[in-house]
Coordinates of C-alpha atoms and ligand atoms in Angstrom, one line a residue:
M1 CA -9.2 27.8 -12.5
K2 CA -11.1 27.0 -9.3
L3 CA -11.8 23.3 -9.1
T4 CA -14.3 21.2 -7.2
T5 CA -13.8 17.4 -7.4
I6 CA -16.7 15.2 -6.5
I7 CA -15.7 11.6 -5.7
L8 CA -18.7 9.3 -5.8
A9 CA -18.3 6.6 -3.2
A10 CA -21.7 5.8 -1.8
G11 CA -22.3 2.5 -3.8
K12 CA -22.7 -0.7 -1.9
G13 CA -20.2 -3.1 -3.5
T14 CA -22.4 -6.2 -2.9
R15 CA -20.2 -8.3 -5.1
M16 CA -17.2 -7.9 -2.9
C17 CA -19.0 -10.2 -0.4
S18 CA -17.4 -8.2 2.5
E19 CA -18.3 -6.4 5.7
T20 CA -15.7 -3.8 4.7
P21 CA -17.2 -1.1 2.4
K22 CA -15.8 -1.5 -1.1
I23 CA -13.8 1.7 -1.2
L24 CA -11.9 0.7 1.8
H25 CA -10.5 -2.4 0.1
K26 CA -6.9 -1.9 -0.8
I27 CA -4.5 -1.9 -3.6
A28 CA -0.8 -1.9 -2.5
D29 CA -2.0 -1.3 1.1
R30 CA -3.8 1.9 0.2
S31 CA -7.6 2.0 0.0
L32 CA -9.3 2.5 -3.4
L33 CA -10.6 5.8 -2.3
E34 CA -7.2 7.0 -1.2
H35 CA -5.8 6.2 -4.6
V36 CA -8.4 8.4 -6.2
Y37 CA -8.0 11.1 -3.5
D38 CA -4.2 11.2 -3.8
M39 CA -4.4 11.6 -7.6
S40 CA -6.9 14.4 -7.4
K41 CA -4.9 16.1 -4.6
Q42 CA -2.3 16.8 -7.2
L43 CA -4.6 19.2 -9.0
P44 CA -4.1 22.8 -7.9
D45 CA -6.7 24.9 -6.2
N46 CA -9.0 21.9 -5.7
K47 CA -11.8 21.4 -3.2
I48 CA -12.5 17.7 -2.8
K49 CA -16.0 16.5 -1.9
I50 CA -16.6 12.8 -1.1
V51 CA -20.1 11.4 -1.4
Y52 CA -20.4 8.5 0.9
G53 CA -23.2 6.3 2.1
H54 CA -22.7 2.6 2.5
G55 CA -20.6 1.8 5.6
G56 CA -20.7 5.5 6.3
E57 CA -19.2 6.0 9.7
L58 CA -16.5 3.3 9.2
V59 CA -15.5 5.0 5.9
R60 CA -15.2 8.4 7.6
E61 CA -13.4 7.1 10.6
S62 CA -10.8 5.2 8.6
L63 CA -10.1 8.1 6.3
N64 CA -10.7 11.2 8.4
Q65 CA -7.1 12.3 7.7
L66 CA -8.2 13.2 4.1
E67 CA -8.6 16.9 3.5
A68 CA -12.0 16.7 2.0
T69 CA -15.7 17.5 2.7
W70 CA -17.7 14.4 3.4
I71 CA -21.3 14.4 2.1
E72 CA -23.7 11.7 3.1
Q73 CA -26.0 10.2 0.5
K74 CA -28.5 8.4 2.7
Q75 CA -30.2 6.4 0.0
Q76 CA -28.4 5.5 -3.2
L77 CA -30.9 6.7 -5.9
G78 CA -28.4 7.0 -8.7
T79 CA -25.3 8.9 -9.8
G80 CA -27.3 12.0 -10.6
H81 CA -28.8 11.9 -7.1
A82 CA -25.3 11.5 -5.6
V83 CA -24.0 14.6 -7.3
Q84 CA -27.2 16.5 -6.3
Q85 CA -26.1 16.1 -2.7
V86 CA -23.2 18.4 -3.4
A87 CA -25.0 20.9 -5.6
D88 CA -25.2 23.7 -2.9
Q89 CA -21.5 23.5 -2.4
I90 CA -20.6 24.1 -6.0
G91 CA -19.6 27.6 -7.1
D92 CA -21.0 28.9 -10.4
T93 CA -17.6 29.6 -11.8
D94 CA -16.0 26.4 -10.5
T95 CA -14.9 23.7 -12.9
V96 CA -16.4 20.5 -11.5
L97 CA -14.7 17.1 -11.9
I98 CA -16.6 13.9 -11.3
L99 CA -14.6 10.9 -10.2
Y100 CA -15.6 7.4 -8.9
G101 CA -14.1 6.2 -5.6
D102 CA -13.8 2.7 -6.9
V103 CA -11.8 3.5 -10.0
P104 CA -8.3 3.6 -8.4
L105 CA -5.8 3.7 -11.3
L106 CA -7.0 6.8 -13.1
K107 CA -4.0 8.8 -14.1
L108 CA -3.4 12.5 -13.5
T109 CA -2.4 13.2 -17.1
T110 CA -5.8 11.7 -18.3
V111 CA -7.7 14.0 -15.9
Q112 CA -5.7 17.0 -17.0
A113 CA -6.5 16.3 -20.6
L114 CA -10.2 16.0 -19.6
L115 CA -10.2 19.3 -17.7
A116 CA -8.6 21.1 -20.7
N117 CA -11.8 20.4 -22.6
V118 CA -14.0 22.4 -20.2
S119 CA -15.2 25.9 -21.1
D120 CA -18.4 27.9 -21.1
E121 CA -19.2 26.3 -24.4
S122 CA -18.0 22.7 -23.8
L123 CA -17.7 19.9 -21.3
G124 CA -15.2 17.0 -21.0
L125 CA -16.2 13.4 -21.0
L126 CA -13.9 10.4 -20.6
T127 CA -14.9 7.5 -22.8
V128 CA -13.3 4.2 -23.7
Q129 CA -13.7 1.6 -26.5
L130 CA -14.4 -1.8 -25.1
T131 CA -14.5 -5.1 -27.0
D132 CA -17.2 -6.2 -24.6
P133 CA -19.2 -3.0 -23.7
K134 CA -21.9 -5.0 -21.8
G135 CA -23.2 -3.2 -18.6
Y136 CA -21.9 0.2 -19.5
G137 CA -23.6 3.4 -20.7
R138 CA -23.1 3.7 -24.5
I139 CA -21.9 6.9 -26.2
V140 CA -24.4 7.8 -28.9
R141 CA -22.9 10.0 -31.7
N142 CA -24.6 11.6 -34.7
T143 CA -23.5 11.0 -38.3
S144 CA -20.9 13.8 -38.0
G145 CA -19.4 12.1 -35.0
Q146 CA -20.7 14.5 -32.3
V147 CA -21.9 13.1 -29.0
Q148 CA -25.6 13.3 -28.6
K149 CA -26.3 11.4 -25.4
I150 CA -25.4 8.5 -23.1
V151 CA -27.8 5.5 -23.0
E152 CA -27.6 3.1 -20.1
E153 CA -27.4 -0.6 -20.9
K154 CA -30.9 -1.3 -19.6
D155 CA -32.3 1.5 -21.8
T156 CA -30.5 0.6 -25.0
S157 CA -32.2 -0.3 -28.3
D158 CA -30.8 -3.3 -30.2
N159 CA -28.7 -0.9 -32.4
E160 CA -27.3 1.0 -29.5
K161 CA -26.2 -2.2 -27.8
L162 CA -23.7 -2.6 -30.7
I163 CA -21.9 0.6 -29.7
K164 CA -18.5 -0.2 -28.3
E165 CA -17.6 3.3 -27.0
V166 CA -18.8 3.6 -23.4
N167 CA -19.0 6.1 -20.6
T168 CA -16.3 5.8 -17.9
G169 CA -18.4 8.0 -15.6
I170 CA -15.6 10.5 -15.4
M171 CA -16.5 13.9 -16.6
A172 CA -16.0 17.6 -16.0
M173 CA -18.0 20.8 -16.7
K174 CA -18.8 24.3 -15.4
G175 CA -20.5 24.5 -12.0
S176 CA -23.4 26.8 -13.0
K177 CA -24.3 24.5 -16.0
L178 CA -24.0 21.3 -13.9
K179 CA -26.3 22.8 -11.2
S180 CA -29.0 23.7 -13.7
W181 CA -28.9 20.3 -15.4
L182 CA -28.9 18.4 -12.0
S183 CA -32.2 20.1 -11.1
Q184 CA -33.8 18.7 -14.3
I185 CA -32.8 15.0 -14.0
K186 CA -35.8 12.7 -13.9
T187 CA -36.2 9.0 -13.1
N188 CA -38.1 8.0 -16.2
N189 CA -35.8 5.2 -17.2
A190 CA -35.6 1.4 -16.9
Q191 CA -34.0 1.5 -13.4
G192 CA -36.0 4.3 -12.0
E193 CA -32.8 6.1 -11.0
Y194 CA -31.4 9.6 -11.2
Y195 CA -28.9 9.2 -14.0
L196 CA -26.1 11.7 -14.0
T197 CA -25.6 10.7 -17.7
D198 CA -28.8 12.5 -18.6
I199 CA -27.0 15.8 -18.4
I200 CA -25.1 15.0 -21.7
E201 CA -28.3 15.2 -23.7
M202 CA -29.3 18.4 -21.9
A203 CA -25.9 20.0 -22.7
V204 CA -26.2 19.1 -26.4
G205 CA -29.7 20.7 -26.3
Q206 CA -28.1 23.9 -25.2
N207 CA -25.3 23.8 -27.8
I208 CA -22.7 22.9 -25.3
S209 CA -20.4 20.6 -27.1
V210 CA -19.3 17.3 -25.5
I211 CA -15.5 16.8 -26.0
T212 CA -14.3 13.3 -25.4
N213 CA -10.9 12.0 -24.5
Q214 CA -9.6 8.5 -23.7
P215 CA -7.4 7.0 -21.1
S216 CA -4.1 5.4 -22.2
T217 CA -5.3 1.9 -21.1
E218 CA -8.6 0.3 -20.2
D219 CA -7.3 -0.6 -16.7
E220 CA -7.1 3.1 -15.9
V221 CA -10.8 3.5 -15.9
M222 CA -11.7 0.0 -14.7
G223 CA -13.8 0.0 -11.5
V224 CA -13.6 -2.6 -8.7
N225 CA -16.8 -4.5 -8.2
N226 CA -15.4 -7.9 -7.1
R227 CA -12.2 -9.5 -5.8
M228 CA -11.1 -10.7 -9.2
Q229 CA -11.1 -7.1 -10.4
L230 CA -9.3 -6.0 -7.2
S231 CA -6.5 -8.5 -7.7
H232 CA -6.3 -7.7 -11.4
L233 CA -5.8 -4.0 -10.7
E234 CA -3.3 -4.8 -7.9
R235 CA -1.1 -6.6 -10.4
V236 CA -1.5 -3.8 -13.0
Y237 CA -0.4 -1.3 -10.3
Q238 CA 2.5 -3.5 -9.2
K239 CA 3.6 -4.0 -12.8
E240 CA 3.7 -0.2 -13.3
Q241 CA 5.8 0.3 -10.2
A242 CA 8.1 -2.6 -11.1
E243 CA 8.7 -1.1 -14.5
S244 CA 9.4 2.3 -13.1
L245 CA 12.0 0.8 -10.7
M246 CA 13.7 -1.1 -13.5
E247 CA 13.8 2.1 -15.5
Q248 CA 15.6 3.7 -12.5
G249 CA 18.3 0.9 -12.6
V250 CA 16.9 -1.8 -10.3
T251 CA 17.2 -5.4 -11.3
L252 CA 14.1 -7.4 -10.5
R253 CA 14.6 -11.1 -11.1
D254 CA 10.9 -11.4 -11.7
P255 CA 8.8 -8.2 -11.8
A256 CA 5.6 -10.3 -11.4
R257 CA 6.9 -11.6 -8.1
F258 CA 7.7 -8.2 -6.5
D259 CA 5.4 -6.0 -4.4
L260 CA 6.0 -2.4 -3.4
R261 CA 3.3 -1.5 -0.9
G262 CA 4.3 2.0 -0.1
S263 CA 7.0 4.3 -1.3
L264 CA 10.8 4.5 -1.7
Q265 CA 12.2 7.6 -0.1
S266 CA 15.4 7.2 -2.1
L267 CA 16.8 4.6 -4.3
G268 CA 20.4 3.9 -5.2
Q269 CA 21.8 2.3 -8.3
D270 CA 22.4 -1.4 -9.2
I271 CA 20.0 -2.8 -6.6
E272 CA 19.2 -6.5 -7.2
I273 CA 16.0 -7.9 -5.9
D274 CA 15.2 -11.6 -6.0
I275 CA 11.7 -13.1 -6.2
N276 CA 8.9 -12.7 -3.7
V277 CA 10.2 -9.6 -2.0
I278 CA 7.7 -7.2 -0.4
L279 CA 8.7 -3.6 0.4
E280 CA 6.1 -2.0 2.8
G281 CA 5.7 1.5 4.1
K282 CA 8.5 4.0 3.6
N283 CA 11.9 2.4 2.7
T284 CA 15.2 3.8 1.6
L285 CA 17.6 1.5 -0.4
G286 CA 21.2 2.5 -1.0
S287 CA 23.3 1.6 -4.0
N288 CA 24.4 -2.0 -4.7
V289 CA 22.0 -3.5 -2.2
T290 CA 21.0 -7.1 -2.9
I291 CA 17.8 -8.5 -1.4
G292 CA 17.3 -12.3 -1.4
A293 CA 14.1 -14.3 -2.1
N294 CA 11.1 -14.2 0.3
T295 CA 12.1 -11.1 2.2
R296 CA 9.8 -8.5 3.7
I297 CA 11.2 -5.0 4.5
K298 CA 9.1 -2.3 6.2
N299 CA 9.9 1.3 7.0
S300 CA 13.6 0.7 7.0
V301 CA 16.8 2.4 5.8
I302 CA 19.2 0.0 4.0
G303 CA 22.7 1.4 3.4
D304 CA 25.0 0.9 0.3
Y305 CA 26.3 -2.6 -0.4
V306 CA 24.1 -4.2 2.2
E307 CA 23.4 -7.9 1.4
I308 CA 20.1 -9.3 2.6
L309 CA 20.0 -13.0 2.1
D310 CA 16.8 -15.1 1.7
N311 CA 13.8 -15.2 4.1
C312 CA 14.4 -12.2 6.3
V313 CA 11.8 -10.0 8.0
I314 CA 12.9 -6.4 8.7
E315 CA 10.8 -3.7 10.2
D316 CA 11.7 -0.1 11.4
A317 CA 15.4 -0.9 11.2
V318 CA 18.5 1.0 10.0
I319 CA 21.2 -1.2 8.4
G320 CA 24.6 0.4 7.9
A321 CA 26.6 0.1 4.7
G322 CA 28.3 -3.2 3.9
S323 CA 26.3 -5.2 6.4
R324 CA 25.1 -8.8 5.7
I325 CA 21.8 -10.0 7.1
G326 CA 20.3 -13.5 7.0
P327 CA 19.3 -15.9 5.8
F328 CA 16.3 -16.2 8.2
A329 CA 17.0 -13.2 10.2
R330 CA 14.4 -11.0 11.9
L331 CA 15.2 -7.3 12.6
R332 CA 12.4 -5.8 14.7
P333 CA 11.6 -2.1 15.4
E334 CA 14.4 0.2 16.6
T335 CA 17.2 -2.0 15.4
V336 CA 20.1 0.2 14.3
L337 CA 23.1 -1.6 12.8
G338 CA 26.4 0.2 12.0
T339 CA 28.6 -0.6 9.0
N340 CA 29.8 -4.0 8.1
V341 CA 27.7 -5.8 10.7
H342 CA 26.9 -9.5 10.2
I343 CA 23.6 -10.9 11.4
G344 CA 23.1 -14.5 10.6
N345 CA 20.5 -17.2 10.6
F346 CA 17.8 -17.4 13.3
V347 CA 18.9 -14.2 14.9
E348 CA 16.3 -11.8 16.3
I349 CA 17.2 -8.3 17.2
K350 CA 14.9 -5.7 18.8
K351 CA 15.4 -2.2 20.1
S352 CA 19.2 -2.5 19.9
E353 CA 22.2 -0.8 18.4
V354 CA 25.0 -2.9 17.0
A355 CA 28.2 -0.9 16.1
E356 CA 30.5 -1.6 13.2
K357 CA 32.0 -4.9 12.4
S358 CA 30.2 -6.8 15.1
K359 CA 28.9 -10.3 14.4
I360 CA 25.9 -12.1 15.6
N361 CA 25.8 -15.1 13.3
H362 CA 23.6 -17.8 14.7
L363 CA 20.5 -18.5 16.8
S364 CA 20.5 -15.5 19.1
Y365 CA 18.0 -13.1 20.7
I366 CA 19.4 -9.6 21.3
G367 CA 16.8 -7.2 22.8
D368 CA 17.2 -3.8 24.5
T369 CA 20.9 -4.0 24.0
T370 CA 23.8 -1.7 23.1
V371 CA 26.5 -3.7 21.3
G372 CA 29.9 -2.0 20.6
S373 CA 32.1 -2.5 17.6
N374 CA 34.1 -5.6 16.8
V375 CA 32.0 -7.7 19.2
N376 CA 31.5 -11.4 18.5
I377 CA 28.4 -12.9 19.9
G378 CA 28.4 -16.7 19.8
A379 CA 25.7 -19.0 18.7
G380 CA 22.7 -19.3 21.0
T381 CA 23.3 -16.1 23.0
I382 CA 20.2 -14.7 24.7
T383 CA 19.8 -11.4 26.3
C384 CA 17.3 -11.9 29.2
N385 CA 15.8 -8.4 29.0
Y386 CA 12.4 -9.1 30.7
D387 CA 11.6 -10.2 34.2
G388 CA 8.0 -10.6 33.5
A389 CA 7.1 -7.1 34.4
N390 CA 9.9 -4.7 33.3
K391 CA 12.5 -4.6 30.6
F392 CA 16.2 -3.9 31.2
R393 CA 19.2 -3.0 29.0
T394 CA 22.3 -5.0 28.3
V395 CA 25.5 -3.3 27.3
I396 CA 28.3 -5.1 25.5
E397 CA 31.3 -2.9 25.0
D398 CA 33.8 -2.9 22.0
G399 CA 35.8 -6.0 21.3
A400 CA 33.9 -8.3 23.7
F401 CA 33.6 -12.0 22.9
I402 CA 30.5 -13.7 24.1
G403 CA 30.9 -17.5 24.2
S404 CA 28.1 -19.7 22.7
D405 CA 25.0 -20.4 24.7
T406 CA 25.4 -17.5 27.1
Q407 CA 22.5 -15.8 28.9
L408 CA 23.0 -12.2 29.7
V409 CA 20.6 -11.3 32.5
A410 CA 19.8 -7.6 32.2
P411 CA 20.6 -5.1 33.5
V412 CA 24.2 -6.1 32.9
T413 CA 27.3 -4.8 31.2
V414 CA 30.1 -6.8 29.6
G415 CA 33.3 -4.6 29.5
K416 CA 35.6 -3.8 26.7
N417 CA 37.5 -6.8 25.3
A418 CA 35.9 -9.0 27.9
T419 CA 35.5 -12.7 27.1
I420 CA 32.5 -14.7 28.4
G421 CA 33.0 -18.4 28.6
A422 CA 30.5 -20.6 26.7
G423 CA 27.5 -21.7 28.5
S424 CA 27.5 -18.9 31.1
T425 CA 24.6 -17.3 32.8
I426 CA 25.9 -13.7 33.4
T427 CA 24.0 -11.8 36.1
K428 CA 26.7 -9.3 37.2
D429 CA 28.8 -6.9 35.2
S430 CA 31.8 -8.6 33.6
P431 CA 35.0 -6.5 33.8
E432 CA 37.0 -5.5 30.7
N433 CA 39.8 -7.6 29.4
Q434 CA 39.0 -10.5 31.7
L435 CA 37.5 -14.0 31.1
T436 CA 34.2 -14.3 33.0
L437 CA 32.4 -17.6 33.2
S438 CA 29.7 -19.2 35.3
R439 CA 29.6 -22.8 34.7
S440 CA 29.5 -25.8 37.0
K441 CA 32.7 -27.9 37.0
Q442 CA 32.7 -30.8 34.6
V443 CA 33.0 -34.2 36.3
S444 CA 33.5 -37.7 34.9
I445 CA 32.4 -40.8 36.9
S446 CA 34.4 -43.9 36.3
G447 CA 32.8 -47.3 36.6
W448 CA 29.4 -45.8 36.0
Q449 CA 26.9 -48.1 34.3
R450 CA 23.9 -47.2 32.1
P451 CA 20.6 -48.4 33.5
I452 CA 19.3 -51.6 31.9
K453 CA 15.7 -52.2 31.0
K454 CA 13.9 -54.5 33.5
E455 CA 12.6 -57.9 32.2
K456 CA 8.8 -58.2 32.6
Ligands
LIG1 C1 -22.3 4.2 -14.3 C2 -22.8 5.1 -15.5 C3 -22.5 4.4 -16.8 C4 -21.0 4.1 -16.9 C5 -20.6 3.3 -15.6 C6 -19.1 3.1 -15.6 C7 -24.8 6.3 -14.7 C8 -26.3 6.4 -14.7 N1 -24.2 5.3 -15.4 O1 -23.1 3.0 -14.3 O2 -22.9 5.2 -17.9 O3 -20.8 3.3 -18.0 O4 -21.0 4.0 -14.4 O5 -18.7 2.3 -14.6 O6 -24.1 7.2 -14.2 N2 -22.8 5.9 -6.7 C9 -23.1 6.7 -5.7 N3 -24.4 6.9 -5.4 C10 -25.4 6.3 -6.1 C11 -25.0 5.5 -7.2 C12 -23.7 5.3 -7.5 O7 -22.3 7.3 -5.0 O8 -26.6 6.5 -5.8 C13 -21.3 5.8 -7.1 C14 -20.8 4.4 -6.9 O9 -20.3 4.2 -5.6 C15 -19.8 4.3 -8.0 C16 -20.3 5.2 -9.1 O10 -21.2 6.1 -8.4 O11 -18.5 4.7 -7.5 C17 -20.9 4.5 -10.2 O12 -22.0 3.8 -9.7 P1 -22.4 2.4 -10.4 O13 -23.6 1.9 -9.7 O14 -21.2 1.5 -10.5 O15 -22.8 2.9 -11.8 P2 -23.3 2.0 -13.1 O16 -24.7 1.7 -13.0 O17 -22.3 0.9 -13.2
LIG2 CA1 -20.1 0.2 -11.9

């Protein structure tokens, strides 16, 4: 089956009260339109056409990576008019699927069921029963239950207003039929628009039967028109993801306070995640990982048995098995930690490798540094990697011990098993196995008196 999917995305989205076109607003860090696109991308042999209008160039620029044909609808004269813009690109034998760019949570299985209803004698229409159908097109059926037409809210009679089954807007049919119906749509309705929904009555007139199917939940076909609906669908989406993680063996202390904005490349077992954790981009979590409260992890690889304590921010980092991070640690891009490394509170690491069993436990900045194994870096150690113009590397070899409050002025190397005395400013390489310190001699002055405040 050759498929053409038309995603309608030209609408204005006035109620978002935003400079950003509606379809670029995001759920889980992905635009509404990308959610629809990604779902339809999973259908085989599918040509995707996106009808855009409002915020045109911005929409195309931000999403030009999508494999789709963009068709501009210069004036938004209705859903029928929108589909007409694509008519000359529809093959007669194609099956055509119509989707909305602002309905982000529609499921592939629902669409597959819809497509299964398309033949030369029938079309597929996705409908839903709503307790409050106000604003939607109503599905009018005859006494034997067959769909006759769709009536828009503003064109309904009092009786039709009572109908609770509504049009989701999502439908599928044969290309040749669609094209002939499109050419007959008129604007003789309450809104003076070209209604795509008029094609239903035309189909019925030609003995094409309208076969309906329903989504598994209302939220699947809910559109985003304002920020309340956006936040509602964000939570629906997050709840689904959280449930899927729990099914795979992850403990979430509170699924309502967990956000996955991206994907998990792989996932171990017996992972425990405390509240207010955000996983962004592409992450990998090993088995028996624990993540403390209020932690954000982006594009990182976390090994087995890693313990991340509360309030950490981790980005583009690799953390070896058995390591312990935080609380209050920040791992910046290109941090690579070996196994059983300890990174403690108020430690920032950037573009550095730290080999196994090394410890940086308190109040340090380690940047552009190679740290060997079994190194102990005392509290308050700073690598001075930047002279205001260029950056330089620090090398700390295996077994070194860096006393507290040391500044390592790069480029500099601390040799194997070297010890640096506390409070040193190290500007030259420090030989292995020796104690190196740079510290002014301590003096005590006897008979010294504290100054006394003068009387006025
Ligand atoms: C439409 C349906 C209605 C259905 C409802 C479901 C018609 C005439 N009515 O109503 O039966 O219950 O959706 O939400 O089809 N769009 C364009 N160009 C246009 C107009 C709309 O691209 O000229 C796009 C919008 O961006 C949106 C979609 O089409 O993604 C639906 O448009 P909208 O204005 O929300 O349609 P409704 O009037 O709500
Ligand atoms: Ca709408």
